[in-house]
Amino acid sequence: MNKAADLAEDRHDGSSVIRLSGSLAIACLADLPDRLEAVQGPVAAIDLSDVDHMDTIGAWTVHRTAKRLDCQITGGTDDARRLIDAVGNLDEPVPIRPDYVHPVSRVVGQIGEAVTAAGSTLVGLLGFFGGTLVASWNIIRHPSRFRLNAVVQRFEVVGVSALGIIGLMSFLIGIVIAQQGSVQLRQFGMEMLTINLVGRLTFRELGVLMTAIMVAGRSGSAFAAQLGTMKLTEEVDAMRTIGVSPMEALVLPRTLAVVVMMPLLGFYASIMSVIGGGFLCAVALEIPPITFIQRLREVVPITDLWVGLIKAPVFGIIIGLSGCFQGMQVKANAEEVGLRTTAAVVQAIFLVIVIDAFFAVFFTWVGWN
């Protein structure tokens, strides 16, 4: 059984030496901290020669007393001295309130941090895209490593399971476009041009763009959460240990599935939007469906369809890479999974809109107006 902690004070030449004995563990300290607090200087040293055992609380008590009395610590075992040194190294004042920073400096600093983070993310995303290309080349060279079952399963998750929500959303968007357009065009007696508005807008822009936003919210976030959880549970590291490339087994099937399904989902969304617009035209504007379809064939050029189908796989690459990239960046804890999932959705939607703006300028430049 450990002996209770005790102290003795030896006075010599106007100063004293505090000699501690027994066990300086939390269970044996008793009133020793109070007795040490009552000691007043001058004290030459604290002697630990008779100390049997010491834990962190005991080391902190000795260090605090030596610091208060400005004296040295003598005696004691090597382990005890190392523990006291370790406790002393952590004895740093913690500010109760953060230092005042001028608002201008704080705003400029936050802008700089945001720019730096955006730049590093962009560089990381480009590097991740390069890793995906390398993995694709390895699959082309070794077709037996292609995971068809994983890709087909992603087809179902990304495409088939999304048909309901994308169809409903697109149908309602078609109704909204037709309703708002007809209200404005009625002022000029040109309600028939509502068909032009619905047809061109859905096939060229909104069909594939809204589909990309929905897929980013559904599948991009799911990719980030799945891969992030696998990173936390060290499944990704285990795959590398057994010689399986995470890029080939996890990233490539997901990205390929989104790239393949986006044109199909975009076309499906455009058709549903046209059906929604035709429904409102039939109900509110009394335009027969056959007239709606005939007018649609006359005013919507085939290039509008090609514009949407060309943009769709590019949007799919962005969504797949953003979700997988953010998921593979998870390191610390479960909160990181949530933050990376949110970042994946925001990043994918932002890049999709930016690339869509570039596509709009490019197709206008090549004459696909």
XYZ file of C-alpha atoms in Angstrom:
369
model
C 0.000 0.000 0.000
C 1.347 3.432 -0.897
C 2.428 5.690 1.943
C 0.547 8.981 2.308
C 2.362 12.053 1.042
C 4.073 14.220 3.629
C 6.483 17.123 3.781
C 9.184 18.355 6.123
C 10.831 21.740 6.086
C 14.526 22.087 6.980
C 15.745 25.641 7.608
C 19.361 26.625 7.087
C 21.014 30.035 6.655
C 17.774 31.972 6.256
C 16.300 29.627 3.621
C 14.659 26.251 3.779
C 14.532 22.980 1.907
C 11.179 21.250 1.488
C 11.543 17.488 1.674
C 8.636 15.499 0.260
C 8.072 11.844 1.078
C 5.638 9.043 0.471
C 3.464 8.696 -2.643
C 2.628 11.785 -4.673
C -0.359 10.130 -6.318
C -3.773 11.728 -6.361
C -5.148 9.176 -3.896
C -2.371 9.883 -1.369
C -1.968 13.651 -1.590
C -4.616 14.481 1.047
C -3.907 18.023 2.306
C -0.382 18.221 0.849
C -1.308 20.850 -1.814
C -2.761 23.124 0.892
C 0.310 22.686 3.091
C 2.605 23.504 0.173
C 0.479 26.546 -0.628
C 1.015 27.776 2.939
C 4.804 27.608 2.631
C 6.396 31.004 2.186
C 9.888 31.743 0.930
C 12.670 31.908 0.712
C 12.964 28.241 -0.286
C 16.176 26.933 -1.780
C 14.945 23.607 -3.166
C 12.279 20.911 -3.123
C 13.835 17.525 -2.381
C 12.153 14.434 -3.865
C 14.648 11.845 -2.612
C 12.113 10.164 -0.325
C 9.235 10.117 -2.844
C 8.125 6.562 -3.657
C 5.673 7.207 -6.472
C 4.397 10.152 -8.481
C 1.576 10.634 -10.972
C 0.641 13.592 -13.159
C -1.267 15.398 -10.388
C 1.691 15.032 -8.036
C 4.100 16.272 -10.705
C 1.880 19.278 -11.370
C 1.741 20.052 -7.623
C 5.535 19.961 -7.329
C 6.033 22.027 -10.491
C 3.489 24.654 -9.441
C 5.079 25.007 -5.983
C 8.609 25.268 -7.405
C 7.455 27.894 -9.883
C 5.693 29.921 -7.173
C 8.638 29.818 -4.759
C 11.235 30.195 -7.542
C 13.284 27.261 -6.332
C 14.890 24.225 -7.906
C 13.815 20.575 -7.703
C 16.376 18.060 -6.496
C 16.433 14.312 -5.999
C 13.754 12.013 -7.345
C 13.923 9.261 -9.936
C 14.504 9.820 -13.617
C 10.843 8.984 -14.352
C 9.689 11.553 -11.824
C 11.934 14.251 -13.297
C 10.760 13.478 -16.831
C 7.119 13.681 -15.699
C 7.736 17.031 -14.004
C 9.487 18.353 -17.124
C 6.618 17.190 -19.325
C 4.067 18.893 -17.089
C 6.196 22.040 -17.030
C 6.378 22.175 -20.817
C 2.582 22.269 -20.950
C 2.349 25.078 -18.396
C 1.460 27.898 -20.768
C -1.062 30.660 -20.117
C -4.317 30.324 -22.030
C -5.886 33.641 -23.019
C -9.435 34.018 -21.753
C -10.279 36.310 -24.645
C -8.676 36.280 -28.095
C -6.386 39.129 -28.990
C -8.101 42.102 -30.574
C -7.763 42.203 -34.337
C -8.791 45.220 -36.367
C -11.898 44.439 -38.465
C -10.119 45.355 -41.699
C -7.217 43.039 -40.897
C -9.592 40.264 -39.916
C -11.617 40.555 -43.141
C -8.477 40.683 -45.286
C -7.087 37.658 -43.427
C -10.280 35.680 -43.922
C -10.294 36.542 -47.631
C -6.693 35.422 -47.906
C -7.432 32.152 -46.115
C -10.423 31.540 -48.405
C -8.355 32.205 -51.534
C -5.580 29.931 -50.281
C -8.056 27.166 -49.459
C -9.741 27.517 -52.863
C -6.395 27.376 -54.647
C -5.236 24.287 -52.750
C -8.581 22.600 -53.371
C -8.371 23.347 -57.092
C -4.832 21.963 -57.271
C -5.897 18.882 -55.321
C -8.916 18.356 -57.572
C -6.738 18.583 -60.692
C -4.327 16.077 -59.176
C -7.235 13.795 -58.320
C -8.461 14.068 -61.915
C -4.995 13.039 -63.065
C -5.082 10.053 -60.712
C -8.449 9.060 -62.164
C -7.030 9.224 -65.706
C -4.103 7.043 -64.651
C -6.507 4.537 -63.090
C -8.581 4.550 -66.297
C -5.475 3.849 -68.380
C -4.551 0.965 -66.069
C -8.045 -0.487 -66.527
C -7.718 -0.167 -70.310
C -4.387 -2.004 -70.186
C -5.762 -4.668 -67.826
C -9.492 -5.116 -68.598
C -9.788 -7.977 -66.105
C -9.475 -5.417 -63.279
C -12.598 -3.570 -64.425
C -15.336 -3.922 -61.781
C -18.483 -4.255 -63.878
C -20.725 -5.225 -60.956
C -19.739 -2.088 -59.039
C -20.469 0.112 -62.056
C -23.876 -1.503 -62.665
C -24.774 -1.107 -59.002
C -23.883 2.592 -59.244
C -26.069 2.835 -62.361
C -29.017 1.814 -60.215
C -28.166 4.170 -57.350
C -27.341 7.190 -59.520
C -29.846 6.663 -62.309
C -32.782 4.364 -61.652
C -33.340 5.472 -58.061
C -33.269 9.122 -59.138
C -35.915 8.841 -61.862
C -38.797 9.656 -59.532
C -37.448 12.819 -57.946
C -35.868 14.126 -61.149
C -39.027 13.462 -63.142
C -41.254 15.217 -60.606
C -38.881 18.164 -60.286
C -38.561 18.570 -64.059
C -42.317 18.284 -64.603
C -42.960 21.051 -62.071
C -40.199 23.234 -63.502
C -41.786 22.904 -66.942
C -45.100 24.050 -65.468
C -43.448 27.018 -63.738
C -41.596 28.098 -66.894
C -44.759 27.891 -68.974
C -46.881 29.699 -66.405
C -44.451 32.557 -65.804
C -43.640 32.878 -69.485
C -47.272 32.965 -70.542
C -48.051 35.687 -67.984
C -45.396 37.953 -69.469
C -46.104 37.099 -73.113
C -49.842 37.659 -72.674
C -49.140 41.384 -72.398
C -48.084 41.316 -76.057
C -50.649 38.767 -77.243
C -47.885 36.234 -77.926
C -48.877 33.317 -75.674
C -47.946 30.908 -78.470
C -44.275 31.780 -77.896
C -44.527 30.019 -74.525
C -43.842 26.822 -76.475
C -40.595 28.317 -77.780
C -39.592 29.292 -74.256
C -40.323 25.882 -72.757
C -38.725 23.895 -75.573
C -35.483 25.795 -76.005
C -34.891 26.508 -72.329
C -35.401 22.930 -71.166
C -33.438 21.139 -73.888
C -30.581 23.620 -73.966
C -30.100 24.666 -70.332
C -32.461 23.836 -67.501
C -32.968 20.131 -68.181
C -29.342 19.104 -67.830
C -28.450 21.871 -65.339
C -31.177 21.018 -62.827
C -30.391 17.341 -63.277
C -26.742 18.034 -62.455
C -27.747 19.934 -59.317
C -30.037 17.098 -58.203
C -27.410 14.434 -58.896
C -24.802 16.476 -57.021
C -27.135 16.672 -54.040
C -28.039 12.986 -54.146
C -25.046 11.099 -55.492
C -22.181 13.544 -54.926
C -22.983 13.798 -51.233
C -23.417 10.024 -51.019
C -20.003 9.442 -52.606
C -18.329 11.813 -50.149
C -20.068 10.263 -47.136
C -19.338 6.686 -48.219
C -15.661 7.227 -48.976
C -15.238 9.438 -45.916
C -16.634 6.736 -43.666
C -14.379 4.166 -45.297
C -11.418 6.449 -44.624
C -12.361 6.751 -40.951
C -12.742 2.996 -40.547
C -9.402 2.489 -42.366
C -10.997 0.373 -45.094
C -9.198 2.431 -47.742
C -5.842 1.761 -46.057
C -6.711 -1.920 -45.829
C -7.408 -1.996 -49.578
C -3.995 -0.483 -50.282
C -2.400 -3.032 -47.944
C -3.816 -5.994 -49.851
C -2.822 -4.448 -53.192
C -6.201 -3.063 -54.343
C -6.146 0.449 -55.778
C -8.851 2.635 -54.185
C -8.928 4.734 -57.362
C -9.810 1.684 -59.449
C -12.125 0.030 -56.934
C -13.947 3.037 -55.438
C -13.489 6.202 -57.480
C -13.581 4.965 -61.058
C -16.878 2.987 -60.853
C -18.673 5.931 -59.235
C -17.328 8.507 -61.668
C -18.029 6.299 -64.686
C -21.590 5.677 -63.520
C -22.313 9.399 -63.197
C -20.737 10.159 -66.586
C -22.861 7.507 -68.329
C -26.110 8.297 -66.528
C -26.009 12.098 -66.783
C -26.902 12.311 -70.529
C -29.766 9.858 -70.007
C -31.058 11.666 -66.943
C -30.635 15.060 -68.629
C -32.655 13.964 -71.667
C -35.286 12.401 -69.401
C -35.510 15.631 -67.384
C -35.916 17.692 -70.549
C -38.735 15.467 -71.776
C -40.498 15.699 -68.412
C -40.147 19.502 -68.433
C -41.645 19.638 -71.919
C -44.516 17.439 -70.750
C -45.080 19.777 -67.798
C -45.038 22.817 -70.080
C -47.403 21.120 -72.521
C -49.755 20.235 -69.661
C -49.999 23.856 -68.533
C -50.382 25.084 -72.106
C -53.267 22.665 -72.595
C -54.967 23.612 -69.320
C -54.330 27.346 -69.052
C -53.685 28.481 -72.641
C -55.989 25.988 -74.399
C -53.224 24.908 -76.759
C -53.907 21.302 -77.880
C -51.091 18.807 -77.287
C -50.786 18.064 -81.007
C -50.305 21.788 -81.699
C -47.795 22.012 -78.870
C -45.746 19.121 -80.282
C -45.907 20.423 -83.859
C -44.796 23.892 -82.762
C -42.031 22.329 -80.651
C -40.652 20.504 -83.690
C -40.593 23.745 -85.673
C -38.891 26.040 -83.143
C -36.422 23.777 -81.303
C -33.331 23.060 -83.431
C -31.544 19.751 -83.048
C -28.464 21.670 -81.869
C -30.262 22.451 -78.588
C -30.470 18.734 -77.903
C -26.798 18.270 -78.764
C -25.842 21.130 -76.451
C -27.517 19.419 -73.519
C -26.101 15.987 -74.341
C -22.554 17.349 -74.732
C -22.657 19.193 -71.422
C -24.120 16.287 -69.454
C -21.063 13.963 -69.303
C -18.798 16.899 -68.422
C -21.109 17.734 -65.527
C -21.010 14.056 -64.573
C -17.205 14.096 -64.380
C -17.314 17.175 -62.158
C -19.906 15.659 -59.804
C -18.161 12.295 -59.534
C -14.698 13.761 -58.997
C -15.882 16.355 -56.465
C -17.740 13.785 -54.359
C -14.945 11.218 -54.403
C -12.209 13.817 -53.878
C -13.848 15.309 -50.797
C -14.574 11.852 -49.409
C -10.934 10.831 -49.758
C -9.835 13.968 -47.858
C -11.536 12.904 -44.607
C -8.973 12.416 -41.843
C -9.943 13.256 -38.284
C -13.433 12.372 -37.073
C -17.096 11.955 -37.940
C -17.611 15.728 -38.049
C -15.111 15.846 -40.905
C -17.400 13.526 -42.889
C -20.256 16.014 -42.608
C -18.063 18.959 -43.551
C -16.593 17.157 -46.553
C -20.042 16.010 -47.689
C -21.292 19.589 -47.626
C -18.146 20.755 -49.421
C -18.650 18.121 -52.123
C -22.164 19.343 -52.928
C -21.243 23.034 -52.873
C -18.099 22.461 -54.929
C -19.887 20.360 -57.544
C -22.779 22.809 -57.978
C -20.406 25.782 -58.188
C -18.193 24.134 -60.799
C -21.195 22.950 -62.803
C -22.575 26.484 -63.026
C -19.162 27.927 -63.920
C -18.587 25.329 -66.652
C -22.133 25.885 -67.917
C -21.347 29.581 -68.368
C -18.250 28.693 -70.398
C -20.316 26.286 -72.506
C -22.899 29.022 -73.179
C -20.205 31.348 -74.513
C -18.537 28.559 -76.513
C -21.699 27.327 -78.227
C -22.674 30.891 -79.091
C -19.203 31.396 -80.555
C -19.502 28.291 -82.763
C -22.934 29.416 -83.993
C -25.204 27.045 -82.048
C -27.572 29.785 -80.994
